[in-house]
Coordinates of C-alpha atoms in Angstrom, one line a residue:
M1 CA -47.5 68.9 44.1
S2 CA -44.4 68.2 46.1
P3 CA -41.1 70.1 45.7
A4 CA -38.5 68.2 43.8
N5 CA -35.0 67.6 45.1
Q6 CA -33.3 70.5 44.3
S7 CA -7.4 64.4 14.1
P8 CA -5.0 62.8 14.3
A9 CA -1.2 61.9 14.3
G10 CA 1.3 63.9 16.1
G11 CA -0.1 67.3 15.4
S12 CA 1.0 70.2 13.2
P13 CA 0.7 73.6 14.9
A14 CA 0.4 75.6 11.7
A15 CA -1.1 74.9 8.3
S16 CA 2.4 74.9 6.8
E17 CA 3.9 72.6 9.3
N18 CA 3.9 68.8 9.5
P19 CA 0.3 67.6 8.7
S20 CA 0.9 64.3 10.4
G21 CA 0.0 65.9 13.6
G22 CA -3.5 67.2 12.7
G23 CA -6.8 65.7 13.5
A24 CA -9.7 66.7 11.4
A25 CA -11.6 68.4 14.3
G26 CA -13.7 70.7 12.2
R27 CA -12.4 73.9 10.7
G28 CA -14.7 76.4 12.3
A29 CA -14.6 80.1 11.4
A30 CA -11.5 81.5 9.8
G31 CA -9.0 83.0 12.2
R32 CA -8.5 86.7 12.3
S33 CA -5.3 88.2 10.8
A34 CA -2.7 89.5 13.2
A35 CA -3.4 93.0 12.0
D36 CA -7.1 92.7 12.5
S37 CA -6.6 91.2 15.9
A38 CA -4.3 94.0 16.9
A39 CA -6.9 96.6 16.0
E40 CA -9.6 94.8 18.0
R41 CA -7.4 93.5 20.8
P42 CA -9.1 93.5 24.2
P43 CA -7.1 95.1 27.0
A44 CA -4.8 92.7 28.9
R45 CA -5.8 91.9 32.4
R46 CA -2.3 92.4 33.7
T47 CA 0.1 95.1 32.6
A48 CA 2.5 95.5 35.5
D49 CA 4.0 92.0 35.3
P50 CA 5.2 90.2 32.1
G51 CA 2.8 87.6 30.9
T52 CA 3.4 83.9 30.4
V53 CA 3.0 81.4 27.6
A54 CA 1.4 78.0 28.1
L55 CA 2.4 75.5 25.4
V56 CA -0.8 73.4 25.5
G57 CA -1.6 70.1 23.7
M58 CA -5.3 69.8 22.7
G59 CA -5.3 66.2 21.7
P60 CA -5.5 64.5 18.3
G61 CA -9.0 65.7 17.2
D62 CA -11.8 64.8 19.5
P63 CA -12.6 67.9 21.6
G64 CA -13.5 65.5 24.5
L65 CA -9.8 64.6 24.8
L66 CA -8.9 68.1 25.9
T67 CA -7.4 67.7 29.4
L68 CA -8.8 69.5 32.5
R69 CA -5.6 71.5 32.8
A70 CA -5.7 72.6 29.1
A71 CA -9.4 73.7 29.5
A72 CA -8.4 75.7 32.6
E73 CA -5.6 77.4 30.7
L74 CA -7.9 78.3 27.9
E75 CA -10.4 79.8 30.3
R76 CA -7.7 82.1 31.8
A77 CA -6.1 83.1 28.5
D78 CA -6.0 86.6 27.1
T79 CA -4.6 85.5 23.8
V80 CA -4.7 82.1 22.1
V81 CA -2.3 81.2 19.2
V82 CA -3.5 78.2 17.1
S83 CA -3.7 76.9 13.6
R84 CA -7.4 77.6 13.0
Q85 CA -7.5 75.0 10.2
H86 CA -6.9 72.3 12.8
C87 CA -8.9 73.6 15.7
S88 CA -12.7 73.3 16.1
D89 CA -15.0 76.0 17.5
E90 CA -15.9 73.5 20.2
M91 CA -12.3 73.5 21.4
L92 CA -12.2 77.3 21.6
S93 CA -15.5 77.4 23.4
H94 CA -13.5 77.1 26.6
C95 CA -12.1 80.6 26.0
R96 CA -13.5 83.5 27.9
P97 CA -15.5 86.1 26.0
G98 CA -13.3 88.7 24.4
A99 CA -10.2 86.5 24.3
E100 CA -8.0 87.2 21.3
I101 CA -7.6 84.3 18.8
L102 CA -4.6 84.5 16.5
D103 CA -4.2 82.1 13.6
A104 CA -0.7 80.6 13.5
A105 CA -1.0 80.5 9.7
D106 CA -0.9 84.3 9.5
G107 CA 2.7 84.6 10.7
D108 CA 5.3 83.4 13.2
P109 CA 3.4 81.9 16.1
V110 CA 6.4 82.4 18.4
K111 CA 6.5 86.1 17.6
F112 CA 2.7 86.3 18.2
A113 CA 3.0 84.6 21.6
A114 CA 6.1 86.5 22.7
R115 CA 4.7 89.9 21.7
A116 CA 1.4 89.2 23.6
A117 CA 3.3 87.9 26.7
K118 CA 5.6 90.9 26.8
A119 CA 2.5 93.1 26.8
G120 CA 1.4 91.4 30.1
R121 CA -1.0 89.0 28.6
R122 CA -1.6 85.4 29.5
V123 CA -1.0 83.4 26.3
V124 CA -1.9 79.9 25.3
R125 CA -0.2 78.3 22.3
L126 CA -2.3 75.4 21.2
F127 CA -0.8 72.3 19.5
Q128 CA -2.4 69.2 17.9
G129 CA -1.8 66.2 20.0
D130 CA 1.0 66.6 22.6
P131 CA 3.4 69.5 22.2
G132 CA 6.5 67.3 22.7
L133 CA 5.7 64.6 20.2
G134 CA 5.6 65.5 16.5
C135 CA 4.9 69.1 17.3
G136 CA 7.0 72.3 17.7
L137 CA 7.8 72.2 21.5
A138 CA 11.6 72.0 20.9
A139 CA 11.8 74.9 18.4
E140 CA 9.1 77.1 19.9
G141 CA 10.1 76.5 23.5
A142 CA 13.7 77.3 22.7
A143 CA 12.8 80.5 20.9
L144 CA 10.7 81.7 23.8
A145 CA 13.5 80.9 26.2
K146 CA 15.9 82.9 24.0
A147 CA 13.5 85.8 24.0
G148 CA 13.3 85.7 27.8
V149 CA 9.6 84.8 27.8
P150 CA 8.4 82.6 30.7
F151 CA 6.6 79.5 29.5
E152 CA 5.2 76.2 30.8
V153 CA 4.1 73.0 29.1
V154 CA 0.7 71.4 29.4
P155 CA 0.9 67.9 27.8
G156 CA -1.9 66.6 25.7
V157 CA -3.2 63.3 24.5
S158 CA -0.8 62.3 21.7
A159 CA -2.1 61.0 18.4
V160 CA 0.5 58.2 18.8
T161 CA -1.5 56.7 21.6
G162 CA -4.9 58.3 21.1
V163 CA -5.5 57.3 17.5
P164 CA -4.7 53.6 17.9
G165 CA -6.9 53.6 21.0
Y166 CA -9.8 54.9 19.0
A167 CA -9.0 52.4 16.2
G168 CA -9.2 49.5 18.7
I169 CA -5.5 48.6 18.4
P170 CA -3.4 48.3 21.6
L171 CA 0.2 49.2 21.1
T172 CA 1.4 46.6 23.5
D173 CA 0.1 43.2 24.6
P174 CA 1.6 40.3 26.7
K175 CA 3.7 39.2 23.7
H176 CA 4.8 42.7 22.4
R177 CA 6.2 45.1 25.0
E178 CA 8.1 47.5 22.8
V179 CA 6.8 50.5 20.8
R180 CA 8.8 52.6 18.4
V181 CA 7.6 55.9 16.9
V182 CA 8.9 57.2 13.6
D183 CA 8.2 60.6 12.1
A184 CA 8.5 60.0 8.4
S185 CA 7.4 63.5 7.3
G186 CA 10.9 64.5 6.3
G187 CA 11.8 61.3 4.4
G188 CA 15.2 59.7 4.6
V189 CA 14.2 57.2 7.3
D190 CA 16.7 54.4 8.0
W191 CA 14.2 51.6 8.1
E192 CA 16.9 49.1 9.1
R193 CA 16.7 50.5 12.6
F194 CA 13.0 49.4 12.8
A195 CA 13.2 45.9 11.4
D196 CA 12.6 44.1 14.7
A197 CA 9.4 42.1 14.2
D198 CA 8.7 42.0 17.9
A199 CA 8.4 45.8 18.2
T200 CA 5.2 47.7 17.4
L201 CA 5.9 50.5 14.9
V202 CA 3.9 53.7 14.8
V203 CA 4.6 55.9 11.8
I204 CA 3.4 59.5 11.5
G205 CA 3.8 61.8 8.6
A206 CA 3.8 59.0 6.0
E207 CA 0.4 59.7 4.3
G208 CA 2.0 60.6 1.0
A209 CA 4.7 57.9 1.2
V210 CA 2.8 54.7 2.2
A211 CA 4.4 52.6 -0.6
E212 CA 7.9 53.8 0.2
T213 CA 7.3 53.1 3.9
A214 CA 6.1 49.6 3.3
K215 CA 8.9 48.8 0.8
G216 CA 11.5 50.2 3.2
L217 CA 10.3 48.0 6.0
I218 CA 10.1 44.9 3.8
A219 CA 13.6 45.5 2.5
A220 CA 14.8 45.9 6.0
G221 CA 13.6 42.4 6.9
R222 CA 10.0 42.8 8.0
P223 CA 7.9 40.0 6.4
D224 CA 5.5 41.3 3.7
S225 CA 2.7 39.5 5.5
T226 CA 3.2 41.6 8.7
P227 CA -0.2 43.1 9.8
A228 CA -0.4 46.8 9.2
A229 CA -3.2 49.3 9.7
M230 CA -3.7 52.9 8.6
T231 CA -6.1 55.3 10.4
S232 CA -7.0 58.6 8.9
L233 CA -8.7 61.6 10.7
G234 CA -8.3 59.7 13.9
T235 CA -10.5 60.3 17.0
T236 CA -13.0 62.3 14.9
T237 CA -16.3 61.1 13.5
E238 CA -14.6 61.0 10.0
Q239 CA -12.2 58.4 11.3
E240 CA -11.4 55.5 8.9
T241 CA -9.2 52.5 9.6
V242 CA -8.0 50.0 7.0
V243 CA -6.4 46.8 8.1
S244 CA -4.0 45.1 5.7
T245 CA -0.4 43.8 5.4
L246 CA 2.8 45.6 4.5
H247 CA 2.5 44.0 1.0
R248 CA -1.0 45.4 0.4
L249 CA -1.1 48.5 2.5
A250 CA -0.4 51.1 -0.2
A251 CA -3.0 49.6 -2.5
D252 CA -5.6 49.2 0.2
T253 CA -5.3 52.7 1.6
K254 CA -5.3 54.5 -1.7
G255 CA -7.3 57.7 -1.5
M256 CA -7.4 57.9 2.3
E257 CA -7.3 61.4 3.7
A258 CA -4.6 63.1 5.7
P259 CA -3.6 63.3 8.5
A260 CA -3.1 59.6 9.0
L261 CA -1.1 57.2 11.1
I262 CA 0.3 53.8 10.3
I263 CA 0.6 50.9 12.8
V264 CA 2.8 47.9 12.0
G265 CA 3.0 44.7 14.0
D266 CA 1.0 41.8 15.3
V267 CA -1.0 44.0 17.7
V268 CA -3.1 45.1 14.7
S269 CA -4.9 41.7 14.9
W270 CA -6.6 42.9 18.1
R271 CA -8.8 45.3 16.1
D272 CA -11.4 42.7 15.3
R273 CA -12.1 42.3 19.0
L274 CA -11.5 45.8 20.3
S275 CA -12.9 48.2 17.7
W276 CA -15.4 50.3 19.6
F277 CA -15.5 53.7 18.0
E278 CA -16.1 53.0 14.3
T279 CA -18.6 50.3 15.2
K280 CA -21.0 52.7 17.0
P281 CA -24.5 52.3 15.4
L282 CA -24.6 55.8 13.9
F283 CA -20.8 56.3 13.5
G284 CA -20.2 59.3 11.3
W285 CA -23.8 59.8 10.4
R286 CA -24.7 63.5 9.9
V287 CA -28.1 63.8 11.6
L288 CA -30.4 66.9 11.2
V289 CA -32.2 67.9 14.4
P290 CA -34.9 70.4 13.5
R291 CA -35.9 71.8 16.8
T292 CA -35.1 75.0 18.8
K293 CA -31.6 75.0 20.2
E294 CA -32.7 74.6 23.8
Q295 CA -34.8 71.6 22.9
A296 CA -32.1 70.0 20.7
A297 CA -29.4 70.0 23.3
S298 CA -30.2 66.7 25.1
L299 CA -31.1 65.0 21.9
S300 CA -27.9 66.0 20.3
D301 CA -25.9 64.7 23.3
Q302 CA -27.6 61.3 23.0
L303 CA -26.9 61.2 19.2
R304 CA -23.2 61.9 19.8
G305 CA -23.1 59.0 22.2
Y306 CA -24.2 56.8 19.3
G307 CA -21.4 58.2 17.1
A308 CA -23.5 60.7 15.1
V309 CA -22.7 64.3 14.2
P310 CA -25.9 66.2 15.0
D311 CA -26.6 69.4 13.2
E312 CA -29.2 71.6 15.0
V313 CA -31.4 73.5 12.6
P314 CA -34.2 75.5 14.4
T315 CA -37.5 75.3 12.5
I316 CA -39.5 77.5 14.9
S317 CA -38.7 80.5 16.9
V318 CA -40.3 80.9 20.4
E319 CA -41.4 84.5 21.2
P320 CA -43.3 86.1 24.0
P321 CA -47.1 86.8 23.6
R322 CA -48.0 90.0 21.8
T323 CA -49.5 91.4 25.0
P324 CA -48.5 90.3 28.5
Q325 CA -51.8 90.9 30.3
Q326 CA -53.1 87.4 30.0
M327 CA -49.9 85.9 31.5
D328 CA -49.9 88.6 34.2
R329 CA -53.4 87.6 35.3
A330 CA -52.5 83.9 35.2
V331 CA -49.5 84.3 37.5
K332 CA -51.5 86.4 39.9
G333 CA -54.2 83.7 39.9
L334 CA -51.6 81.0 40.7
V335 CA -50.4 82.9 43.7
T336 CA -53.9 83.8 45.0
G337 CA -55.3 80.3 44.7
R338 CA -57.5 80.7 41.6
Y339 CA -56.6 77.3 40.1
E340 CA -56.7 73.7 41.2
W341 CA -54.5 72.4 38.4
V342 CA -51.8 73.8 36.1
V343 CA -51.1 71.8 32.9
F344 CA -47.9 72.1 31.1
T345 CA -48.0 70.7 27.5
S346 CA -44.4 71.6 26.5
T347 CA -41.0 72.7 27.9
N348 CA -41.6 76.1 26.3
A349 CA -44.6 76.6 28.5
V350 CA -42.5 75.7 31.6
R351 CA -39.9 78.2 30.5
A352 CA -42.5 80.9 29.9
I353 CA -44.0 80.6 33.4
R354 CA -40.5 80.4 34.9
E355 CA -39.4 83.6 33.3
K356 CA -42.6 85.3 34.4
F357 CA -41.9 84.1 37.9
V358 CA -38.4 85.6 37.8
D359 CA -40.0 89.0 36.7
Y360 CA -42.2 88.9 39.8
G361 CA -39.5 87.7 42.2
L362 CA -41.3 84.3 42.6
D363 CA -40.0 80.8 42.7
A364 CA -41.3 77.2 42.8
R365 CA -42.8 77.7 46.3
A366 CA -45.6 79.7 44.7
F367 CA -47.0 76.3 43.4
A368 CA -47.6 75.1 46.9
G369 CA -51.1 73.6 47.1
L370 CA -51.5 73.4 43.4
K371 CA -51.7 70.2 41.4
V372 CA -49.3 70.1 38.4
A373 CA -49.6 67.9 35.2
A374 CA -47.0 67.4 32.5
V375 CA -47.7 66.0 29.0
G376 CA -44.5 63.9 28.8
E377 CA -41.1 63.1 30.2
Q378 CA -39.3 66.1 28.7
T379 CA -41.8 68.5 30.1
A380 CA -41.7 66.7 33.4
A381 CA -37.9 67.0 33.4
A382 CA -38.1 70.8 32.8
L383 CA -40.5 71.1 35.8
V384 CA -38.2 69.1 38.1
E385 CA -35.4 71.4 37.1
F386 CA -37.6 74.3 38.1
G387 CA -38.1 72.6 41.5
I388 CA -41.6 71.1 40.9
Q389 CA -42.5 67.4 40.9
P390 CA -45.5 66.8 38.6
D391 CA -48.5 65.1 40.2
L392 CA -49.8 63.6 36.9
T393 CA -48.2 62.5 33.7
P394 CA -49.5 60.1 31.0
S395 CA -49.0 56.4 31.6
G396 CA -49.2 55.6 28.0
Q397 CA -49.0 57.9 25.0
Q398 CA -47.1 61.1 25.9
S399 CA -49.5 63.6 24.3
S400 CA -52.5 65.7 25.1
E401 CA -54.7 62.7 24.4
G402 CA -52.6 60.5 26.6
L403 CA -52.9 63.1 29.4
A404 CA -56.6 63.4 29.0
D405 CA -56.9 59.6 29.2
V406 CA -55.5 59.6 32.8
W407 CA -57.2 62.9 33.9
P408 CA -59.5 62.5 36.9
P409 CA -63.1 63.8 36.6
Y410 CA -64.1 66.8 38.7
D411 CA -65.5 65.8 42.1
E412 CA -67.1 68.7 44.0
D413 CA -66.6 66.9 47.3
L414 CA -62.9 66.4 46.7
D415 CA -61.9 69.4 44.6
P416 CA -62.5 72.8 46.2
I417 CA -61.9 74.5 42.8
N418 CA -62.7 73.2 39.4
R419 CA -60.5 75.6 37.4
V420 CA -57.5 74.5 35.3
L421 CA -54.8 76.7 33.9
L422 CA -53.3 75.8 30.5
P423 CA -50.3 78.0 29.6
R424 CA -49.7 77.1 26.0
A425 CA -48.6 78.2 22.5
D426 CA -50.7 80.5 20.4
I427 CA -51.4 77.7 17.9
A428 CA -52.2 74.9 20.3
T429 CA -55.1 72.6 19.5
D430 CA -58.3 72.4 21.7
T431 CA -58.3 68.6 22.1
L432 CA -57.2 68.7 25.7
I433 CA -59.6 71.5 26.7
A434 CA -62.5 69.6 25.1
R435 CA -61.7 66.4 27.0
L436 CA -61.2 68.2 30.4
T437 CA -64.5 70.2 29.9
E438 CA -66.3 66.8 29.4
L439 CA -64.8 65.7 32.7
G440 CA -66.4 68.7 34.5
W441 CA -63.4 71.1 34.6
E442 CA -63.3 74.7 33.7
C443 CA -60.3 75.5 31.6
E444 CA -58.5 78.8 31.2
D445 CA -56.4 78.7 28.0
V446 CA -53.6 81.3 28.3
T447 CA -51.1 82.2 25.5
A448 CA -47.8 81.8 27.2
Y449 CA -45.6 82.1 24.1
R450 CA -45.9 82.3 20.3
T451 CA -44.3 80.0 17.8
V452 CA -43.2 81.5 14.5
R453 CA -41.4 79.9 11.6
A454 CA -37.6 80.3 12.0
A455 CA -35.5 81.9 9.3
P456 CA -34.1 79.7 6.6
P457 CA -30.8 78.0 7.5
P458 CA -27.6 78.9 5.6
A459 CA -27.3 77.9 2.0
P460 CA -24.9 75.0 2.6
I461 CA -27.4 73.4 5.1
R462 CA -30.3 73.8 2.6
E463 CA -28.2 72.2 -0.2
A464 CA -27.2 69.3 2.1
I465 CA -30.9 68.7 3.0
K466 CA -32.0 68.7 -0.6
G467 CA -28.9 67.0 -2.0
G468 CA -28.6 64.1 0.3
G469 CA -25.8 65.4 2.5
F470 CA -27.6 64.3 5.6
D471 CA -27.8 60.7 6.6
A472 CA -30.9 61.1 8.7
V473 CA -33.5 63.7 9.8
L474 CA -35.4 63.5 13.1
F475 CA -38.9 64.9 13.1
T476 CA -40.2 65.5 16.6
S477 CA -43.6 66.9 15.6
S478 CA -45.8 67.6 12.6
S479 CA -44.8 71.2 12.8
T480 CA -41.1 70.4 12.4
V481 CA -42.0 68.5 9.2
K482 CA -44.0 71.4 7.7
N483 CA -41.6 74.1 8.9
L484 CA -38.4 72.4 7.8
I485 CA -39.7 71.8 4.3
G486 CA -41.0 75.3 4.2
I487 CA -37.7 77.0 5.1
A488 CA -35.2 74.5 3.6
G489 CA -36.9 72.1 1.2
K490 CA -37.6 68.4 1.1
P491 CA -35.0 66.0 2.3
H492 CA -33.3 63.8 -0.4
N493 CA -34.7 60.3 -0.9
V494 CA -31.6 58.6 0.4
T495 CA -31.9 60.4 3.8
V496 CA -33.4 58.2 6.6
I497 CA -36.6 59.8 7.9
A498 CA -37.2 59.2 11.6
V499 CA -40.4 60.4 13.3
I500 CA -41.6 60.6 16.9
G501 CA -45.1 59.1 16.4
P502 CA -48.0 58.2 14.1
Q503 CA -49.3 61.7 13.7
T504 CA -45.8 63.0 12.7
A505 CA -45.5 60.0 10.3
K506 CA -48.8 60.8 8.7
T507 CA -47.7 64.4 8.1
A508 CA -44.3 63.3 6.7
E509 CA -46.1 61.0 4.3
E510 CA -48.5 63.7 3.2
Y511 CA -45.4 65.7 2.2
G512 CA -44.1 62.8 0.1
L513 CA -41.5 61.5 2.6
R514 CA -40.8 57.8 3.2
V515 CA -40.8 57.1 6.9
D516 CA -38.0 54.7 7.8
V517 CA -38.0 54.9 11.6
M518 CA -40.7 55.6 14.2
A519 CA -40.2 55.7 18.0
D520 CA -42.0 53.1 20.1
K521 CA -43.1 55.8 22.4
P522 CA -43.4 59.6 21.7
S523 CA -40.2 60.9 23.3
V524 CA -37.1 62.4 21.8
S525 CA -34.9 59.9 23.7
A526 CA -36.9 56.9 22.3
L527 CA -36.6 58.5 18.8
A528 CA -32.8 58.7 19.1
E529 CA -32.7 55.1 20.4
A530 CA -34.9 53.9 17.5
L531 CA -32.6 55.5 15.0
A532 CA -29.6 53.9 16.6
E533 CA -31.2 50.5 16.4
Y534 CA -32.0 51.1 12.7
G535 CA -28.3 52.1 12.1
A536 CA -27.0 49.0 13.9
K537 CA -29.3 46.7 11.9
R538 CA -28.3 48.4 8.7
R539 CA -24.6 48.0 9.4
A540 CA -25.1 44.3 10.4
A541 CA -26.9 43.7 7.1
Q542 CA -24.1 45.2 5.1
I543 CA -21.5 43.1 6.9
E544 CA -23.6 39.9 6.4
A545 CA -24.0 40.6 2.7
G546 CA -20.3 41.4 2.3
D547 CA -21.0 44.9 1.1
P548 CA -18.8 47.9 1.9
L549 CA -20.0 49.9 4.9
R550 CA -21.8 52.9 3.5
K551 CA -23.7 55.7 5.3
P552 CA -27.0 56.6 3.7
S553 CA -25.5 59.8 2.3
Q554 CA -22.9 57.7 0.5
M555 CA -25.7 55.9 -1.4
R556 CA -26.7 58.9 -3.5
R557 CA -25.5 59.3 -7.0
G558 CA -22.3 61.1 -7.3
A559 CA -21.3 60.6 -3.6
R560 CA -17.6 60.3 -3.1
R561 CA -16.5 56.7 -2.5
R562 CA -12.9 55.8 -1.6
K563 CA -13.2 52.3 -2.7

């Protein structure tokens, strides 16, 4: 063992304000009322000096578009005022523990912000998109100034530029250098002012008046054949873009959800070549990841990269052994040189040993002189993070059998000790022990942790599993198949079933599931990649057949279809 190197359109700040500004960035938990917040309000960190208000843009919907400055302001905030309907929990995860969250829909956001600032608190007022474009900067900033409350502005990514970017439509190109923005939410637009065919037109706030907008532009002189596109719920995984002409736009976009944004002009023709977001292989797919939260993190990140929306549902709970004596003796044996090898068959085993080391004030240096084996790449990665570089990993199948295939026989001339430590789960199989014993090794099997079935997920998750609300389910072991069905029920037959290997596939089939995808090697990364390849092929087949692009969940009877 050697040590390792250490939503969309300009943005409405409140539910009652202009909806053209809102992305659909997930609704999250309902905001607390002002009265409730006042009762639970944490003490301000400054009381001697008046507080300040930062008017912060959070972008059009995708939490990844939050700027570094905006994230820093949220981390420092004592109070955050935001329309909870248009703000995801992920966005508010930047707030410090104990920060007060006030819902702008519960009252006057300016009064909330001013009152908190005058109490010496640092306040962030969050807006969809950019505060100065289609939002309330003018009105709210003026009101704060009148009240004598210091404020600053933190610009955000505007839906006017962000949503077209995610739709694959540049607002300018070598032939079109001018962009005009119209807020049509209040009606009464003089479309004659926007008749120039050489200028790209971006219209926000026209979701309920698409026909009137198109007719107004045509009447003003724009040809009815002018390319036009409408994008709803932009920059989120629910984004939808329809490309049409001014003549057909109203009919082709019927039923699209708000908030939405309209782009008019020849630049719309770039979408065929530049669409990158909605063409991701798993775009918008809701994928169930039935693992512990710690194990699901890297898998979920990979799925998001493919455009999916992962939903982590733990199927097992990892708990300490009922009695600690076995692990205590094992750690003592590691330090005193009792073992030649230590075998880690899961990331949970690595975590269990690591936590025990912390209890005893030990670190990775205690493994000096030991040989360390890992059952696969995820376990090896957990060891490297601990500061340990594994000496042995399977070259083929990443499993206990694969590890046994490459395990060296005991040689009394080369190996001073023939003892192997296996810190494992309480329900681990004996396959590896049997194979190592045949090779002349003496194995000490120690219960490092217990696995118990997790509690059932919330009712909406259970209903989505059984009712076809998920597009795919990833099974990373036979136990995840058994446990998920045990706590939540059997996935709907339209749901794509993806498994990590043959044994998991066999278990899934025994439970009556149709296996659609199997990883070419037993790793979670390969499983996610295999699902992405399946999604890409499925999408290509629909396009070739001239069929509408449908996610698996949209194939079930009764699923909502826009067109």
